């Protein structure tokens, strides 16, 4: 007869097995169905000690004896499982009693916070212009303030009292939402603008009609093109509307607070069918505070508007099938900016063995990081 310690050990093994089954249901809810009675049904024809598939008819004495032994064994199994179920149910009740005050405390925690602290939490959790520019490969989350304002009346009041949440204006948003963000951002707060060149046309034009009169409040500007257009200079066309003379009003083309400009052109033809830097649009607007210029698949033209830039970063996607590539001409805008304190250029999608068709400036160094060739330009 097995000892009590042996039975305890076997019960622990059974509990461990049941726990692993439960974990599978929790961790893989889509792949493992919730356990049902039929899932654990031991069919007579699959019971490992059943010697016959004949459910009806005569069976010999040996098989009858085996059936009685199996019935007795299953009775003990059911009794053991009932004991396990009782223990698990008691444990479940005890854990629930322990969780109730914790759940209550967490639920009341938000209610115990002051509106000022909730507003501060909102400011830390909702990304705004600079944070969106730091992570350009992630989709903008300009709609998060709206989601927060829909949680409860208190959250809505706190969100409406936090102008910083409403300072990111996304060109993809509807006009009503854009106007609501402007109204809730206050009168003097900095604005962070996201304009999509691939939607260029009446939609982008309407967005500019809303934003350009507020140009004096712009602090960051992200201009993107997702490749939906085959026209290589679609980004230039949009930049011309922003920094050119389309509106005609000098006040609408003065950007006293704009500190960071990021141009991201990921179109199919953005890198090698683009207009050369010499023929690119040169901004006419005044951008006296511009400090950071970042480009992805786009090479800016030399312009006095960039004279205040201290940091220039450029990413050039370049497949190996590219014709001979004259890098110095592409970097002419970079090399002519004598005030730069930080400048860098990286080339992606190319192996070191394929560098023979690229002519690099002699003053720069080449390093390969994470599958990319990175060009670190020295400061002058």
Short mmCIF file of C-alpha atoms in Angstrom, two decimals:
data_model
loop_
_atom_site.label_atom_id
_atom_site.label_comp_id
_atom_site.label_asym_id
_atom_site.label_seq_id
_atom_site.Cartn_x
_atom_site.Cartn_y
_atom_site.Cartn_z
CA UNK A 1 0.00 0.00 0.00
CA UNK A 2 1.48 3.37 -0.95
CA UNK A 3 2.52 5.65 1.87
CA UNK A 4 0.94 9.03 2.61
CA UNK A 5 4.02 10.81 1.25
CA UNK A 6 3.73 8.88 -2.02
CA UNK A 7 0.09 9.86 -2.35
CA UNK A 8 0.93 13.50 -1.62
CA UNK A 9 3.65 13.42 -4.26
CA UNK A 10 1.31 11.94 -6.85
CA UNK A 11 -1.38 14.47 -5.97
CA UNK A 12 1.17 17.23 -6.49
CA UNK A 13 1.99 15.80 -9.93
CA UNK A 14 -1.70 15.75 -10.81
CA UNK A 15 -2.14 19.34 -9.62
CA UNK A 16 0.89 20.41 -11.63
CA UNK A 17 -0.58 18.79 -14.73
CA UNK A 18 -3.93 20.53 -14.19
CA UNK A 19 -2.15 23.85 -13.62
CA UNK A 20 -0.27 23.49 -16.90
CA UNK A 21 -3.52 22.73 -18.70
CA UNK A 22 -5.08 25.86 -17.19
CA UNK A 23 -2.03 27.92 -18.17
CA UNK A 24 -2.38 26.75 -21.76
CA UNK A 25 -5.97 27.97 -21.78
CA UNK A 26 -4.93 31.35 -20.34
CA UNK A 27 -1.86 31.94 -22.49
CA UNK A 28 -3.37 30.66 -25.73
CA UNK A 29 -7.06 31.55 -25.61
CA UNK A 30 -7.35 31.52 -29.38
CA UNK A 31 -5.63 28.19 -29.88
CA UNK A 32 -6.91 26.17 -26.93
CA UNK A 33 -10.62 25.92 -26.29
CA UNK A 34 -12.01 26.26 -22.82
CA UNK A 35 -12.09 22.77 -21.35
CA UNK A 36 -15.45 21.07 -21.61
CA UNK A 37 -16.72 17.75 -20.29
CA UNK A 38 -16.49 16.08 -23.68
CA UNK A 39 -12.85 17.13 -24.02
CA UNK A 40 -11.92 14.96 -21.04
CA UNK A 41 -14.34 12.11 -21.76
CA UNK A 42 -12.60 8.71 -21.62
CA UNK A 43 -14.34 6.76 -24.34
CA UNK A 44 -14.56 3.04 -23.65
CA UNK A 45 -12.93 2.19 -26.95
CA UNK A 46 -9.91 4.37 -26.11
CA UNK A 47 -9.39 3.37 -22.48
CA UNK A 48 -5.94 1.87 -22.49
CA UNK A 49 -6.82 -1.14 -20.38
CA UNK A 50 -10.02 -2.03 -22.18
CA UNK A 51 -9.29 -5.17 -24.12
CA UNK A 52 -12.27 -5.18 -26.42
CA UNK A 53 -14.22 -2.85 -28.71
CA UNK A 54 -17.35 -4.96 -28.38
CA UNK A 55 -19.73 -2.73 -26.44
CA UNK A 56 -22.52 -5.25 -26.81
CA UNK A 57 -22.58 -8.99 -26.94
CA UNK A 58 -20.81 -11.69 -25.01
CA UNK A 59 -17.43 -11.09 -23.42
CA UNK A 60 -15.30 -13.62 -21.63
CA UNK A 61 -14.68 -13.74 -17.89
CA UNK A 62 -11.24 -12.18 -18.18
CA UNK A 63 -12.66 -9.11 -19.87
CA UNK A 64 -15.47 -8.88 -17.30
CA UNK A 65 -12.91 -8.94 -14.49
CA UNK A 66 -10.93 -6.20 -16.23
CA UNK A 67 -14.04 -4.03 -16.58
CA UNK A 68 -14.74 -4.30 -12.85
CA UNK A 69 -11.18 -3.32 -12.02
CA UNK A 70 -11.40 -0.36 -14.41
CA UNK A 71 -14.70 0.73 -12.87
CA UNK A 72 -13.18 0.62 -9.39
CA UNK A 73 -10.13 2.57 -10.55
CA UNK A 74 -12.27 5.25 -12.21
CA UNK A 75 -14.36 5.60 -9.06
CA UNK A 76 -11.20 6.37 -7.11
CA UNK A 77 -10.05 8.78 -9.82
CA UNK A 78 -13.34 10.66 -9.67
CA UNK A 79 -13.14 10.78 -5.88
CA UNK A 80 -9.58 12.12 -6.05
CA UNK A 81 -10.56 14.74 -8.62
CA UNK A 82 -13.50 15.81 -6.46
CA UNK A 83 -11.03 16.34 -3.62
CA UNK A 84 -8.76 18.34 -5.90
CA UNK A 85 -11.73 20.41 -7.05
CA UNK A 86 -12.72 21.11 -3.46
CA UNK A 87 -9.20 22.21 -2.57
CA UNK A 88 -8.90 24.34 -5.70
CA UNK A 89 -12.27 25.97 -5.01
CA UNK A 90 -11.25 26.83 -1.44
CA UNK A 91 -7.97 28.26 -2.71
CA UNK A 92 -9.86 30.25 -5.33
CA UNK A 93 -12.15 31.71 -2.65
CA UNK A 94 -9.20 32.64 -0.42
CA UNK A 95 -7.37 34.34 -3.27
CA UNK A 96 -10.51 36.23 -4.25
CA UNK A 97 -10.90 37.47 -0.68
CA UNK A 98 -7.28 38.64 -0.76
CA UNK A 99 -7.77 40.39 -4.09
CA UNK A 100 -10.94 42.25 -3.19
CA UNK A 101 -9.25 44.97 -1.10
CA UNK A 102 -6.50 45.30 -3.69
CA UNK A 103 -9.02 45.73 -6.50
CA UNK A 104 -10.97 48.21 -4.41
CA UNK A 105 -7.81 50.16 -3.64
CA UNK A 106 -6.79 50.27 -7.28
CA UNK A 107 -10.27 51.34 -8.32
CA UNK A 108 -10.32 54.08 -5.73
CA UNK A 109 -6.73 55.05 -6.48
CA UNK A 110 -7.62 57.18 -9.49
CA UNK A 111 -10.47 58.74 -7.56
CA UNK A 112 -8.07 59.69 -4.77
CA UNK A 113 -5.71 61.50 -7.15
CA UNK A 114 -6.05 65.21 -7.59
CA UNK A 115 -6.97 66.63 -10.98
CA UNK A 116 -3.55 68.26 -11.17
CA UNK A 117 -1.80 64.89 -10.75
CA UNK A 118 -4.05 63.25 -13.35
CA UNK A 119 -3.22 66.05 -15.77
CA UNK A 120 0.49 65.51 -15.11
CA UNK A 121 0.10 61.77 -15.76
CA UNK A 122 -1.65 62.58 -19.04
CA UNK A 123 1.25 64.81 -20.07
CA UNK A 124 3.75 61.99 -19.46
CA UNK A 125 1.74 59.28 -21.22
CA UNK A 126 0.47 61.07 -24.34
CA UNK A 127 3.20 61.62 -26.97
CA UNK A 128 3.40 65.07 -28.48
CA UNK A 129 5.42 66.56 -31.32
CA UNK A 130 9.01 66.00 -30.22
CA UNK A 131 8.30 62.47 -28.97
CA UNK A 132 6.60 61.54 -32.24
CA UNK A 133 9.57 62.86 -34.22
CA UNK A 134 11.97 60.84 -32.06
CA UNK A 135 10.11 57.66 -33.11
CA UNK A 136 9.24 58.33 -36.75
CA UNK A 137 8.68 54.68 -37.62
CA UNK A 138 5.78 54.38 -35.23
CA UNK A 139 2.36 55.62 -36.29
CA UNK A 140 1.44 58.98 -34.77
CA UNK A 141 -0.86 58.73 -31.78
CA UNK A 142 -2.46 62.15 -32.02
CA UNK A 143 -5.90 60.69 -31.26
CA UNK A 144 -4.97 59.55 -27.75
CA UNK A 145 -6.29 62.73 -26.09
CA UNK A 146 -9.71 61.98 -27.59
CA UNK A 147 -9.63 58.44 -26.21
CA UNK A 148 -8.72 59.75 -22.77
CA UNK A 149 -11.52 62.28 -22.86
CA UNK A 150 -14.02 59.48 -23.54
CA UNK A 151 -13.13 57.39 -20.47
CA UNK A 152 -15.17 59.36 -17.97
CA UNK A 153 -16.44 62.84 -17.29
CA UNK A 154 -13.57 63.45 -14.89
CA UNK A 155 -10.98 62.32 -17.42
CA UNK A 156 -12.60 64.56 -20.00
CA UNK A 157 -12.42 67.58 -17.73
CA UNK A 158 -8.78 66.81 -16.89
CA UNK A 159 -7.89 66.35 -20.56
CA UNK A 160 -9.58 69.60 -21.55
CA UNK A 161 -7.59 71.39 -18.86
CA UNK A 162 -4.30 70.08 -20.28
CA UNK A 163 -3.53 72.12 -23.42
CA UNK A 164 -0.33 70.18 -24.10
CA UNK A 165 -2.36 67.08 -25.03
CA UNK A 166 -3.96 68.90 -27.96
CA UNK A 167 -0.88 70.44 -29.58
CA UNK A 168 -0.20 67.74 -32.20
CA UNK A 169 -2.15 68.42 -35.39
CA UNK A 170 -2.33 65.47 -37.81
CA UNK A 171 -3.26 66.06 -41.43
CA UNK A 172 -5.02 62.70 -41.56
CA UNK A 173 -7.56 63.78 -38.95
CA UNK A 174 -10.92 65.17 -39.99
CA UNK A 175 -11.36 68.92 -40.09
CA UNK A 176 -13.65 68.91 -37.05
CA UNK A 177 -11.00 67.12 -35.01
CA UNK A 178 -8.27 69.47 -36.22
CA UNK A 179 -10.31 72.51 -35.25
CA UNK A 180 -11.09 70.97 -31.85
CA UNK A 181 -7.39 70.35 -31.18
CA UNK A 182 -6.53 73.94 -32.09
CA UNK A 183 -9.25 75.32 -29.83
CA UNK A 184 -8.19 73.11 -26.91
CA UNK A 185 -4.46 73.77 -27.30
CA UNK A 186 -4.77 77.32 -26.04
CA UNK A 187 -3.73 80.53 -27.75
CA UNK A 188 0.05 80.56 -27.23
CA UNK A 189 1.12 76.93 -26.85
CA UNK A 190 3.60 75.42 -29.30
CA UNK A 191 2.12 73.30 -32.09
CA UNK A 192 3.47 70.13 -33.65
CA UNK A 193 2.39 69.58 -37.25
CA UNK A 194 2.20 66.28 -39.16
CA UNK A 195 1.48 66.63 -42.88
CA UNK A 196 1.30 63.71 -45.31
CA UNK A 197 2.54 64.53 -48.80
CA UNK A 198 0.86 61.44 -50.26
CA UNK A 199 -2.52 62.98 -49.53
CA UNK A 200 -1.46 66.10 -51.40
CA UNK A 201 -4.44 67.82 -52.98
CA UNK A 202 -7.59 69.32 -51.58
CA UNK A 203 -7.22 67.52 -48.23
CA UNK A 204 -3.66 68.70 -47.61
CA UNK A 205 -4.52 72.13 -48.94
CA UNK A 206 -7.42 72.39 -46.50
CA UNK A 207 -5.15 71.32 -43.65
CA UNK A 208 -2.64 74.01 -44.59
CA UNK A 209 -5.43 76.58 -44.69
CA UNK A 210 -6.06 75.74 -41.04
CA UNK A 211 -2.43 75.50 -39.92
CA UNK A 212 -0.55 78.20 -41.84
CA UNK A 213 -2.28 81.10 -40.06
CA UNK A 214 -0.79 79.57 -36.88
CA UNK A 215 2.74 79.32 -38.31
CA UNK A 216 4.15 81.50 -35.54
CA UNK A 217 3.26 78.71 -33.06
CA UNK A 218 4.81 75.79 -34.99
CA UNK A 219 7.63 74.12 -33.07
CA UNK A 220 8.07 70.82 -34.93
CA UNK A 221 7.09 69.79 -38.43
CA UNK A 222 6.95 66.26 -39.83
CA UNK A 223 6.40 65.96 -43.59
CA UNK A 224 5.91 62.37 -44.77
CA UNK A 225 5.28 60.57 -48.04
CA UNK A 226 4.34 56.90 -47.97
CA UNK A 227 5.00 56.17 -51.63
CA UNK A 228 1.41 56.30 -52.82
CA UNK A 229 2.46 58.77 -55.52
CA UNK A 230 4.85 58.07 -58.37
CA UNK A 231 5.73 61.75 -58.76
CA UNK A 232 9.23 62.04 -57.27
CA UNK A 233 8.95 65.69 -56.16
CA UNK A 234 5.66 65.39 -54.28
CA UNK A 235 7.45 66.32 -51.05
CA UNK A 236 8.98 69.37 -52.69
CA UNK A 237 5.55 70.46 -53.87
CA UNK A 238 4.23 70.32 -50.33
CA UNK A 239 7.27 72.08 -48.87
CA UNK A 240 6.79 74.81 -51.46
CA UNK A 241 3.25 75.33 -50.22
CA UNK A 242 4.47 75.50 -46.64
CA UNK A 243 7.61 77.60 -46.95
CA UNK A 244 6.93 79.25 -50.32
CA UNK A 245 4.65 82.08 -51.32
CA UNK A 246 1.40 80.24 -52.13
CA UNK A 247 -0.53 82.15 -49.50
CA UNK A 248 1.25 85.40 -50.23
CA UNK A 249 1.05 86.72 -46.69
CA UNK A 250 4.46 87.32 -45.14
CA UNK A 251 3.07 86.67 -41.67
CA UNK A 252 1.95 83.20 -42.73
CA UNK A 253 5.47 82.35 -43.90
CA UNK A 254 7.29 83.35 -40.72
CA UNK A 255 8.07 80.48 -38.35
CA UNK A 256 9.75 82.04 -35.31
CA UNK A 257 9.43 78.96 -33.04
CA UNK A 258 10.08 76.13 -35.50
CA UNK A 259 13.05 74.19 -34.13
CA UNK A 260 12.86 70.78 -35.79
CA UNK A 261 12.01 69.78 -39.35
CA UNK A 262 11.80 66.13 -40.36
CA UNK A 263 11.18 65.14 -43.98
CA UNK A 264 10.48 61.45 -44.54
CA UNK A 265 10.02 60.35 -48.15
CA UNK A 266 9.64 56.57 -48.42
CA UNK A 267 8.19 56.53 -51.92
CA UNK A 268 9.40 54.02 -54.50
CA UNK A 269 11.17 56.73 -56.47
CA UNK A 270 12.08 58.98 -53.58
CA UNK A 271 15.83 58.38 -53.63
CA UNK A 272 16.95 57.92 -57.21
CA UNK A 273 14.34 59.59 -59.37
CA UNK A 274 14.23 62.65 -57.16
CA UNK A 275 15.12 66.13 -58.28
CA UNK A 276 18.80 66.89 -57.73
CA UNK A 277 19.56 69.10 -54.72
CA UNK A 278 20.56 71.97 -57.01
CA UNK A 279 17.08 71.99 -58.56
CA UNK A 280 15.17 71.44 -55.36
CA UNK A 281 12.86 73.96 -53.82
CA UNK A 282 14.66 76.44 -51.57
CA UNK A 283 12.54 77.66 -48.64
CA UNK A 284 11.77 81.35 -48.79
CA UNK A 285 10.23 81.62 -45.35
CA UNK A 286 12.10 82.82 -42.30
CA UNK A 287 12.94 79.99 -39.89
CA UNK A 288 15.34 81.71 -37.48
CA UNK A 289 15.09 79.11 -34.68
CA UNK A 290 15.51 75.95 -36.78
CA UNK A 291 18.08 73.77 -35.00
CA UNK A 292 17.48 70.22 -36.18
CA UNK A 293 17.01 69.04 -39.77
CA UNK A 294 16.35 65.34 -40.33
CA UNK A 295 15.74 63.69 -43.70
CA UNK A 296 14.84 60.16 -44.77
CA UNK A 297 15.04 59.53 -48.52
CA UNK A 298 15.21 63.26 -49.19
CA UNK A 299 18.13 65.61 -49.81
CA UNK A 300 17.44 69.28 -49.08
CA UNK A 301 18.67 72.16 -51.19
CA UNK A 302 21.09 74.73 -49.86
CA UNK A 303 19.11 77.65 -48.51
CA UNK A 304 19.62 80.60 -46.15
CA UNK A 305 16.54 79.33 -44.34
CA UNK A 306 18.70 76.49 -42.97
CA UNK A 307 21.52 78.75 -41.79
CA UNK A 308 20.62 78.32 -38.11
CA UNK A 309 20.64 74.50 -38.27
CA UNK A 310 23.05 72.92 -35.80
CA UNK A 311 22.23 69.25 -36.35
CA UNK A 312 21.64 67.48 -39.65
CA UNK A 313 20.81 63.79 -40.00
CA UNK A 314 20.13 61.98 -43.26
CA UNK A 315 19.05 58.43 -44.03
CA UNK A 316 19.34 57.27 -47.65
CA UNK A 317 17.64 53.95 -48.54
CA UNK A 318 19.66 52.50 -51.42
CA UNK A 319 19.19 49.07 -53.05
CA UNK A 320 22.14 47.28 -54.59
CA UNK A 321 20.70 47.71 -58.10
CA UNK A 322 21.29 51.46 -57.96
CA UNK A 323 23.36 52.98 -60.79
CA UNK A 324 26.65 54.66 -59.93
CA UNK A 325 25.97 57.03 -57.10
CA UNK A 326 27.79 60.33 -56.52
CA UNK A 327 27.43 60.86 -52.80
CA UNK A 328 29.24 64.22 -52.54
CA UNK A 329 26.69 65.91 -54.79
CA UNK A 330 23.91 64.50 -52.62
CA UNK A 331 25.63 65.82 -49.51
CA UNK A 332 26.44 69.25 -50.87
CA UNK A 333 23.81 70.79 -48.63
CA UNK A 334 25.34 69.03 -45.64
CA UNK A 335 28.94 69.99 -46.40
CA UNK A 336 28.18 73.66 -47.02
CA UNK A 337 26.62 74.17 -43.61
CA UNK A 338 29.65 75.40 -41.70
CA UNK A 339 27.70 76.05 -38.47
CA UNK A 340 26.78 72.41 -37.98
CA UNK A 341 27.86 70.95 -34.66
CA UNK A 342 26.37 67.53 -35.40
CA UNK A 343 25.80 65.84 -38.74
CA UNK A 344 25.48 62.25 -39.82
CA UNK A 345 24.35 60.21 -42.79
CA UNK A 346 23.49 56.54 -43.00
CA UNK A 347 22.83 54.29 -45.98
CA UNK A 348 20.54 51.30 -45.57
CA UNK A 349 19.89 48.17 -47.64
CA UNK A 350 23.42 47.84 -48.95
CA UNK A 351 26.35 45.53 -48.23
CA UNK A 352 29.95 46.66 -47.81
CA UNK A 353 30.92 44.67 -50.91
CA UNK A 354 28.62 46.89 -52.97
CA UNK A 355 30.32 50.18 -52.05
CA UNK A 356 32.48 50.29 -55.18
CA UNK A 357 29.93 52.26 -57.19
CA UNK A 358 29.64 54.97 -54.53
CA UNK A 359 32.03 57.91 -54.39
CA UNK A 360 32.36 59.12 -50.82
CA UNK A 361 33.73 62.46 -49.63
CA UNK A 362 37.33 61.91 -48.51
CA UNK A 363 36.90 63.67 -45.20
CA UNK A 364 34.39 61.17 -43.87
CA UNK A 365 34.68 57.78 -42.29
CA UNK A 366 32.65 54.66 -43.05
CA UNK A 367 31.38 52.28 -40.43
CA UNK A 368 28.91 49.43 -40.68
CA UNK A 369 26.37 49.03 -37.90
CA UNK A 370 23.38 46.68 -37.71
CA UNK A 371 23.49 45.81 -41.38
CA UNK A 372 23.81 49.44 -42.43
CA UNK A 373 26.65 51.52 -43.74
CA UNK A 374 26.86 54.65 -41.62
CA UNK A 375 28.68 57.75 -42.67
CA UNK A 376 29.86 59.96 -39.81
CA UNK A 377 30.68 63.39 -41.17
CA UNK A 378 33.25 65.46 -39.34
CA UNK A 379 32.34 68.91 -38.07
CA UNK A 380 34.00 72.03 -39.35
#
